[in-house]
Short mmCIF file of C-alpha atoms and ligand atoms in Angstrom, two decimals:
data_model
loop_
_atom_site.label_atom_id
_atom_site.label_comp_id
_atom_site.label_asym_id
_atom_site.label_seq_id
_atom_site.Cartn_x
_atom_site.Cartn_y
_atom_site.Cartn_z
CA MET S 1312 15.79 -1.93 21.86
CA MET S 1313 17.24 -1.38 18.39
CA LYS S 1314 15.97 -3.91 15.87
CA ARG S 1315 17.31 -4.76 12.45
CA ILE S 1316 14.44 -4.41 10.02
CA LEU S 1317 14.16 -5.29 6.33
CA VAL S 1318 11.67 -3.29 4.24
CA THR S 1319 11.09 -4.75 0.77
CA GLY S 1320 9.78 -2.15 -1.66
CA GLY S 1321 11.37 0.40 0.69
CA ALA S 1322 12.00 2.99 -2.02
CA GLY S 1323 8.33 3.14 -2.99
CA PHE S 1324 5.59 5.45 -1.75
CA ILE S 1325 4.63 3.59 1.44
CA GLY S 1326 8.04 1.96 1.96
CA SER S 1327 9.89 5.29 2.01
CA HIS S 1328 7.67 6.64 4.81
CA LEU S 1329 8.00 3.39 6.71
CA CYS S 1330 11.82 3.40 6.47
CA ALA S 1331 11.92 7.00 7.75
CA ARG S 1332 9.64 6.25 10.69
CA LEU S 1333 11.50 3.05 11.67
CA LEU S 1334 14.83 4.92 11.59
CA ASN S 1335 13.35 7.71 13.70
CA GLU S 1336 12.37 5.14 16.27
CA GLY S 1337 16.01 4.08 16.57
CA ASN S 1338 16.09 0.96 14.40
CA ASP S 1339 18.57 -0.29 11.85
CA VAL S 1340 16.81 -0.36 8.47
CA ILE S 1341 17.65 -2.24 5.29
CA CYS S 1342 15.69 -0.97 2.29
CA LEU S 1343 15.49 -3.52 -0.52
CA ASP S 1344 14.13 -2.45 -3.90
CA ASN S 1345 14.54 -3.10 -7.62
CA TYR S 1346 13.42 0.50 -8.38
CA PHE S 1347 10.65 -0.59 -10.74
CA THR S 1348 8.22 1.99 -9.36
CA GLY S 1349 10.32 3.15 -6.43
CA ASN S 1350 12.80 5.93 -6.59
CA LYS S 1351 15.99 6.92 -4.79
CA GLU S 1352 14.55 10.45 -4.48
CA ASN S 1353 11.99 9.05 -2.02
CA ILE S 1354 14.71 8.00 0.41
CA ILE S 1355 17.38 10.56 -0.39
CA SER S 1356 16.99 12.21 3.01
CA LEU S 1357 17.82 8.87 4.70
CA ILE S 1358 21.02 8.23 2.76
CA GLY S 1359 24.03 8.97 4.92
CA ASN S 1360 22.33 7.78 8.09
CA PRO S 1361 24.67 5.01 9.35
CA HIS S 1362 21.64 2.97 10.41
CA PHE S 1363 20.21 2.97 6.88
CA GLU S 1364 21.27 0.66 4.05
CA MET S 1365 19.94 0.36 0.51
CA VAL S 1366 20.07 -2.87 -1.45
CA ARG S 1367 19.23 -3.14 -5.14
CA HIS S 1368 17.61 -6.54 -5.39
CA ASP S 1369 14.59 -8.23 -6.94
CA VAL S 1370 12.42 -10.20 -4.51
CA ILE S 1371 11.73 -12.89 -7.08
CA HIS S 1372 15.25 -14.06 -6.17
CA PRO S 1373 16.15 -15.22 -2.66
CA TYR S 1374 17.91 -12.75 -0.40
CA TYR S 1375 19.66 -13.64 2.83
CA VAL S 1376 20.26 -11.28 5.71
CA GLU S 1377 20.06 -11.45 9.51
CA VAL S 1378 17.04 -9.43 10.59
CA ASP S 1379 14.48 -9.30 13.40
CA GLN S 1380 11.54 -8.07 11.33
CA ILE S 1381 10.52 -7.97 7.68
CA TYR S 1382 7.90 -5.68 6.15
CA ASN S 1383 7.07 -7.17 2.74
CA LEU S 1384 5.91 -4.30 0.52
CA ALA S 1385 7.63 -5.06 -2.79
CA CYS S 1386 4.99 -5.04 -5.53
CA PRO S 1387 3.81 -2.35 -7.91
CA ALA S 1388 0.51 -1.06 -6.52
CA SER S 1389 -1.15 1.03 -9.19
CA PRO S 1390 -2.94 -0.51 -12.19
CA VAL S 1391 -0.78 1.21 -14.83
CA HIS S 1392 2.32 -0.19 -13.21
CA TYR S 1393 1.11 -3.67 -12.29
CA GLN S 1394 -0.48 -4.16 -15.73
CA TYR S 1395 2.71 -3.10 -17.53
CA ASN S 1396 4.13 -6.60 -17.03
CA PRO S 1397 1.40 -8.70 -15.41
CA ILE S 1398 3.47 -11.90 -15.32
CA LYS S 1399 6.21 -10.06 -13.45
CA THR S 1400 3.61 -8.65 -11.05
CA ILE S 1401 2.31 -12.05 -10.07
CA LYS S 1402 5.87 -13.40 -9.80
CA THR S 1403 6.74 -10.52 -7.49
CA SER S 1404 3.77 -11.21 -5.22
CA VAL S 1405 4.07 -14.98 -5.13
CA MET S 1406 7.81 -15.63 -5.44
CA GLY S 1407 8.55 -12.54 -3.35
CA ALA S 1408 6.32 -13.92 -0.59
CA ILE S 1409 7.97 -17.35 -0.78
CA ASN S 1410 11.46 -15.86 -0.65
CA MET S 1411 10.71 -13.51 2.23
CA LEU S 1412 8.82 -16.18 4.19
CA GLY S 1413 11.74 -18.54 3.62
CA LEU S 1414 14.07 -15.88 5.01
CA ALA S 1415 11.77 -15.25 8.00
CA LYS S 1416 11.71 -18.97 8.72
CA ARG S 1417 15.49 -19.29 8.45
CA VAL S 1418 16.36 -16.37 10.73
CA ASN S 1419 13.24 -16.56 12.94
CA ALA S 1420 12.11 -13.05 11.99
CA LYS S 1421 8.62 -11.67 12.33
CA ILE S 1422 7.17 -10.83 8.91
CA LEU S 1423 4.34 -8.49 7.91
CA GLN S 1424 2.61 -8.72 4.55
CA ALA S 1425 1.27 -5.57 2.89
CA SER S 1426 -1.90 -7.07 1.50
CA THR S 1427 -4.68 -5.06 0.02
CA SER S 1428 -8.38 -4.28 -0.06
CA GLU S 1429 -8.22 -5.56 -3.66
CA ILE S 1430 -8.46 -9.07 -2.25
CA TYR S 1431 -12.14 -8.24 -1.61
CA GLY S 1432 -12.55 -7.61 -5.37
CA ASP S 1433 -15.87 -6.03 -6.32
CA PRO S 1434 -17.49 -6.74 -2.96
CA PHE S 1435 -21.06 -7.81 -2.25
CA VAL S 1436 -20.56 -6.94 1.42
CA HIS S 1437 -20.22 -3.32 2.41
CA PRO S 1438 -18.21 -2.20 4.33
CA GLN S 1439 -15.77 -5.11 4.15
CA PRO S 1440 -14.87 -6.92 7.38
CA GLU S 1441 -11.79 -9.20 7.45
CA SER S 1442 -14.09 -12.25 7.48
CA TYR S 1443 -15.42 -11.47 3.97
CA TRP S 1444 -13.85 -13.74 1.33
CA GLY S 1445 -14.27 -11.36 -1.57
CA ASN S 1446 -15.57 -11.39 -5.11
CA VAL S 1447 -12.58 -11.53 -7.42
CA ASN S 1448 -12.26 -12.24 -11.13
CA THR S 1449 -9.49 -14.78 -11.79
CA ILE S 1450 -9.05 -13.92 -15.48
CA GLY S 1451 -9.38 -10.14 -15.73
CA ILE S 1452 -6.71 -7.51 -16.25
CA ARG S 1453 -6.54 -6.75 -12.51
CA SER S 1454 -6.18 -10.43 -11.60
CA CYS S 1455 -2.36 -10.45 -11.75
CA TYR S 1456 -2.41 -8.09 -8.77
CA ASP S 1457 -5.52 -9.25 -6.90
CA GLU S 1458 -4.86 -12.97 -7.23
CA GLY S 1459 -1.13 -12.53 -6.62
CA LYS S 1460 -1.94 -10.78 -3.35
CA ARG S 1461 -4.52 -13.43 -2.44
CA CYS S 1462 -1.99 -16.19 -3.08
CA ALA S 1463 0.55 -14.33 -0.95
CA GLU S 1464 -1.93 -14.31 1.96
CA THR S 1465 -2.37 -18.08 1.49
CA LEU S 1466 1.40 -18.56 1.56
CA PHE S 1467 1.70 -16.49 4.72
CA MET S 1468 -0.96 -18.61 6.44
CA ASP S 1469 0.63 -21.87 5.29
CA TYR S 1470 4.14 -20.88 6.41
CA HIS S 1471 2.57 -19.99 9.74
CA ARG S 1472 0.61 -23.23 10.12
CA GLN S 1473 3.28 -25.51 8.69
CA ASN S 1474 6.48 -23.87 9.95
CA ASN S 1475 5.35 -21.62 12.81
CA VAL S 1476 6.62 -18.49 11.06
CA LYS S 1477 5.51 -15.37 12.97
CA ILE S 1478 3.31 -13.54 10.50
CA LYS S 1479 1.06 -10.48 10.34
CA ILE S 1480 -1.25 -9.75 7.40
CA ILE S 1481 -2.60 -6.24 6.96
CA ARG S 1482 -5.08 -5.30 4.26
CA ILE S 1483 -4.32 -1.75 3.20
CA PHE S 1484 -7.08 0.39 1.72
CA ASN S 1485 -6.46 3.33 -0.66
CA THR S 1486 -3.65 5.43 0.73
CA TYR S 1487 -2.29 8.75 -0.48
CA GLY S 1488 0.39 11.26 0.43
CA PRO S 1489 3.80 12.67 -0.53
CA ASN S 1490 6.10 10.33 -2.53
CA MET S 1491 3.26 8.90 -4.61
CA HIS S 1492 4.38 8.44 -8.19
CA PRO S 1493 3.12 11.48 -10.19
CA SER S 1494 2.13 9.35 -13.18
CA ASP S 1495 0.85 6.23 -11.46
CA GLY S 1496 -2.73 6.86 -12.55
CA ARG S 1497 -4.19 6.55 -9.05
CA VAL S 1498 -7.05 8.87 -8.45
CA VAL S 1499 -5.61 11.23 -5.82
CA SER S 1500 -2.30 11.80 -7.60
CA ASN S 1501 -4.08 12.04 -10.97
CA PHE S 1502 -6.44 14.75 -9.81
CA ILE S 1503 -3.73 16.76 -8.06
CA VAL S 1504 -1.33 16.61 -11.00
CA GLN S 1505 -4.11 17.51 -13.45
CA ALA S 1506 -5.23 20.41 -11.25
CA LEU S 1507 -1.69 21.77 -10.83
CA LYS S 1508 -1.06 21.57 -14.58
CA SER S 1509 -4.49 23.16 -15.33
CA GLU S 1510 -5.42 20.07 -17.37
CA ASN S 1511 -8.90 18.53 -17.42
CA ILE S 1512 -9.71 16.44 -14.33
CA THR S 1513 -10.71 13.03 -15.69
CA ILE S 1514 -13.39 11.03 -13.93
CA TYR S 1515 -14.22 7.45 -14.97
CA GLY S 1516 -17.96 6.92 -15.25
CA GLU S 1517 -20.25 9.37 -13.51
CA GLY S 1518 -18.01 9.94 -10.50
CA THR S 1519 -20.63 8.45 -8.19
CA GLN S 1520 -18.41 5.48 -7.23
CA THR S 1521 -17.21 5.90 -3.67
CA ARG S 1522 -13.73 5.48 -2.23
CA SER S 1523 -12.22 5.95 1.19
CA PHE S 1524 -8.77 7.48 1.37
CA GLN S 1525 -6.31 7.23 4.21
CA TYR S 1526 -3.39 9.54 4.67
CA ILE S 1527 0.03 7.87 4.72
CA ASP S 1528 0.87 8.83 8.34
CA ASP S 1529 -2.23 7.00 9.60
CA LEU S 1530 -1.27 3.87 7.65
CA ILE S 1531 2.33 3.86 8.93
CA GLU S 1532 1.10 4.18 12.52
CA GLY S 1533 -1.28 1.26 11.96
CA MET S 1534 1.38 -0.90 10.29
CA ILE S 1535 3.88 -0.47 13.10
CA ARG S 1536 1.24 -1.16 15.74
CA VAL S 1537 0.25 -4.38 13.95
CA MET S 1538 3.88 -5.52 13.69
CA ASN S 1539 4.30 -4.99 17.42
CA THR S 1540 1.23 -6.95 18.49
CA ASP S 1541 1.61 -10.17 20.41
CA ASP S 1542 2.88 -13.14 18.33
CA SER S 1543 -0.52 -14.80 18.71
CA PHE S 1544 -2.12 -12.11 16.55
CA ILE S 1545 -1.65 -12.79 12.85
CA GLY S 1546 -4.52 -10.97 11.16
CA PRO S 1547 -5.69 -10.33 8.55
CA ILE S 1548 -6.53 -6.82 9.72
CA ASN S 1549 -7.94 -3.94 7.70
CA ILE S 1550 -6.03 -0.66 7.86
CA GLY S 1551 -7.91 2.09 6.09
CA ASN S 1552 -10.12 5.11 6.49
CA PRO S 1553 -13.86 4.39 6.53
CA ASN S 1554 -14.79 8.00 5.65
CA GLU S 1555 -16.38 7.73 2.23
CA PHE S 1556 -16.35 10.27 -0.58
CA THR S 1557 -17.51 10.03 -4.14
CA ILE S 1558 -14.88 10.48 -6.81
CA MET S 1559 -16.74 13.67 -7.84
CA GLN S 1560 -16.44 15.07 -4.30
CA LEU S 1561 -12.71 14.30 -4.30
CA ALA S 1562 -12.26 16.14 -7.61
CA GLU S 1563 -14.10 19.14 -6.17
CA ARG S 1564 -11.91 19.22 -3.00
CA VAL S 1565 -8.75 19.07 -5.11
CA LEU S 1566 -10.01 21.94 -7.26
CA ALA S 1567 -10.86 23.99 -4.18
CA LEU S 1568 -7.54 23.36 -2.40
CA THR S 1569 -5.34 24.01 -5.44
CA GLY S 1570 -7.43 26.97 -6.64
CA SER S 1571 -7.16 25.42 -10.10
CA LYS S 1572 -9.31 26.39 -13.07
CA SER S 1573 -9.27 22.82 -14.47
CA LYS S 1574 -12.56 21.37 -15.80
CA ILE S 1575 -14.02 18.01 -14.75
CA VAL S 1576 -14.59 15.61 -17.71
CA LYS S 1577 -16.10 12.11 -17.67
CA LEU S 1578 -14.50 9.07 -19.41
CA ASP S 1579 -15.64 5.43 -19.85
CA LEU S 1580 -15.33 3.17 -16.82
CA PRO S 1581 -12.46 0.62 -17.12
CA SER S 1582 -13.34 -3.08 -16.69
CA ASP S 1583 -13.36 -4.57 -13.17
CA ASP S 1584 -13.35 -1.15 -11.50
CA PRO S 1585 -15.05 -1.71 -8.12
CA GLN S 1586 -18.03 0.56 -7.47
CA GLN S 1587 -17.67 0.72 -3.70
CA ARG S 1588 -14.85 0.02 -1.29
CA LYS S 1589 -14.83 0.89 2.38
CA PRO S 1590 -13.05 -0.79 5.29
CA ASP S 1591 -14.70 -2.08 8.41
CA ILE S 1592 -12.01 -1.15 10.96
CA THR S 1593 -13.70 -2.50 14.08
CA LEU S 1594 -10.89 -5.00 14.60
CA ALA S 1595 -8.14 -2.34 14.35
CA ARG S 1596 -10.08 -0.05 16.71
CA ASN S 1597 -10.57 -2.78 19.30
CA LEU S 1598 -7.21 -4.51 19.05
CA LEU S 1599 -4.85 -1.61 18.40
CA GLY S 1600 -6.84 1.36 19.63
CA TRP S 1601 -6.07 2.70 16.17
CA GLU S 1602 -8.14 4.82 13.85
CA PRO S 1603 -7.30 7.34 11.14
CA LYS S 1604 -6.68 10.85 12.45
CA VAL S 1605 -5.78 12.95 9.42
CA GLN S 1606 -8.73 14.69 7.75
CA LEU S 1607 -8.98 14.66 3.94
CA ASP S 1608 -8.35 18.40 3.49
CA LYS S 1609 -5.22 18.33 5.67
CA GLY S 1610 -3.80 15.25 3.94
CA LEU S 1611 -4.63 16.64 0.51
CA GLY S 1612 -2.92 19.93 1.43
CA LYS S 1613 0.35 18.14 2.31
CA THR S 1614 0.13 16.01 -0.82
CA ILE S 1615 -0.52 19.03 -3.02
CA ASN S 1616 2.53 20.78 -1.54
CA TYR S 1617 4.63 17.73 -2.40
CA PHE S 1618 3.36 17.55 -5.98
CA LYS S 1619 4.03 21.27 -6.45
CA THR S 1620 7.73 20.47 -6.07
CA LYS S 1621 7.45 17.66 -8.67
CA VAL S 1622 5.27 19.00 -11.45
CA LEU S 1623 5.58 22.78 -11.38
N1 LIG M 1430 -0.82 2.60 -1.97
C1 LIG M 1430 -1.91 1.96 -1.66
O1 LIG M 1430 -2.99 2.57 -1.60
C2 LIG M 1430 -1.87 0.49 -1.34
C3 LIG M 1430 -3.08 -0.14 -1.05
C4 LIG M 1430 -3.05 -1.50 -0.75
C5 LIG M 1430 -1.86 -2.20 -0.72
N2 LIG M 1430 -0.70 -1.56 -1.02
C6 LIG M 1430 0.53 -2.37 -1.00
O2 LIG M 1430 1.57 -1.69 -0.34
C7 LIG M 1430 2.82 -1.98 -0.97
C8 LIG M 1430 3.52 -0.69 -1.34
O3 LIG M 1430 2.69 0.05 -2.23
P1 LIG M 1430 3.06 1.52 -2.72
O4 LIG M 1430 1.80 2.26 -2.86
O5 LIG M 1430 4.15 2.07 -1.88
O6 LIG M 1430 3.57 1.20 -4.19
P2 LIG M 1430 4.94 1.58 -4.92
O7 LIG M 1430 4.82 1.11 -6.32
O8 LIG M 1430 5.26 3.02 -4.69
O9 LIG M 1430 6.00 0.72 -4.11
C9 LIG M 1430 6.32 -0.60 -4.42
C10 LIG M 1430 7.83 -0.74 -4.32
O10 LIG M 1430 8.18 -2.10 -4.60
C11 LIG M 1430 9.29 -2.11 -5.51
N3 LIG M 1430 9.24 -3.37 -6.26
C12 LIG M 1430 8.33 -3.75 -7.18
N4 LIG M 1430 8.62 -4.98 -7.66
C13 LIG M 1430 9.75 -5.38 -7.00
C14 LIG M 1430 10.54 -6.56 -7.05
N5 LIG M 1430 10.25 -7.55 -7.89
N6 LIG M 1430 11.62 -6.62 -6.24
C15 LIG M 1430 11.94 -5.61 -5.42
N7 LIG M 1430 11.22 -4.46 -5.32
C16 LIG M 1430 10.14 -4.36 -6.11
C17 LIG M 1430 9.07 -0.90 -6.37
O11 LIG M 1430 10.23 -0.46 -7.04
C18 LIG M 1430 8.56 0.12 -5.34
O12 LIG M 1430 9.62 0.79 -4.71
C19 LIG M 1430 2.51 -2.87 -2.18
O13 LIG M 1430 2.74 -4.21 -1.84
C20 LIG M 1430 1.04 -2.63 -2.41
O14 LIG M 1430 0.43 -3.73 -2.98
C21 LIG M 1430 -0.69 -0.24 -1.34
#
């Protein structure tokens, strides 16, 4: 049955893929965005579809619309963007959550929060299961994002307990793919852009820190499956790829796949940069029968092809 679905942050990297997939599945989609890091280019192929609507709006202000489901993604996700105006970032997470939860309560919509592995901070437990409470600095330069997202999870739980709002919380781990912002400073897009421009590939520290990367299509599949779980399931649930690589290995794969002659150079490690991050996805495997399918080389290939159209 066709549902009316609101996607906040719908013109961003993840939101644009989600809007496309929800439309493909025969839904009516409202994409709400203030275009801070999002871009109309990301959703240009959807414009003209009578089941797609764009709304320029900032989630720190209330927004009223009749919908069945809300995916709350509005929030800059990369450190360069969320540190540009940290007060605005925390307002977006916290006031955005309050406004969207208020809307969900009013119209009895189901609402999914795009939370993050950053809520685990610099973890002492590895890999991170949903039951781990995290190790997060409240006063560092990443705190506006990490603590904003943690507070949003709290708000989701309290709206659920106090007002019976139907919620789902997913904790997204590092995701990459087409429509990432070319200058967002995240490691995958950085390396690809540097390789394509034949610039030095910059690694922070020794490159021994590990990350796990999930391709966007795997995330979108997981998100939609979580939204469609029984109302009794609220999460939080990790959605990520547990395959670990060091940052050095990632740089080497990007060099190999682009055929670039760029050199790898090492820079100082920024403060609060977690050394290890890897999801425990047992819950997603058992509950959703979900696990990532796209291998790193395949996902990188598609992402490189996208960036070729942007930077060359
Ligand atoms: N990309 C990842 O690896 C990752 C990992 C964990 C969590 N997430 C979460 O997923 C969501 C989407 O991330 P993304 O990677 O697509 O980032 P993105 O920056 O590409 O998308 C965020 C979107 O939100 C919009 N936005 C920001 N502030 C807004 C506001 N006040 N009002 C309305 N719109 C606003 C931006 O313009 C943008 O379109 C974010 O909530 C992020 O925290 C992403």
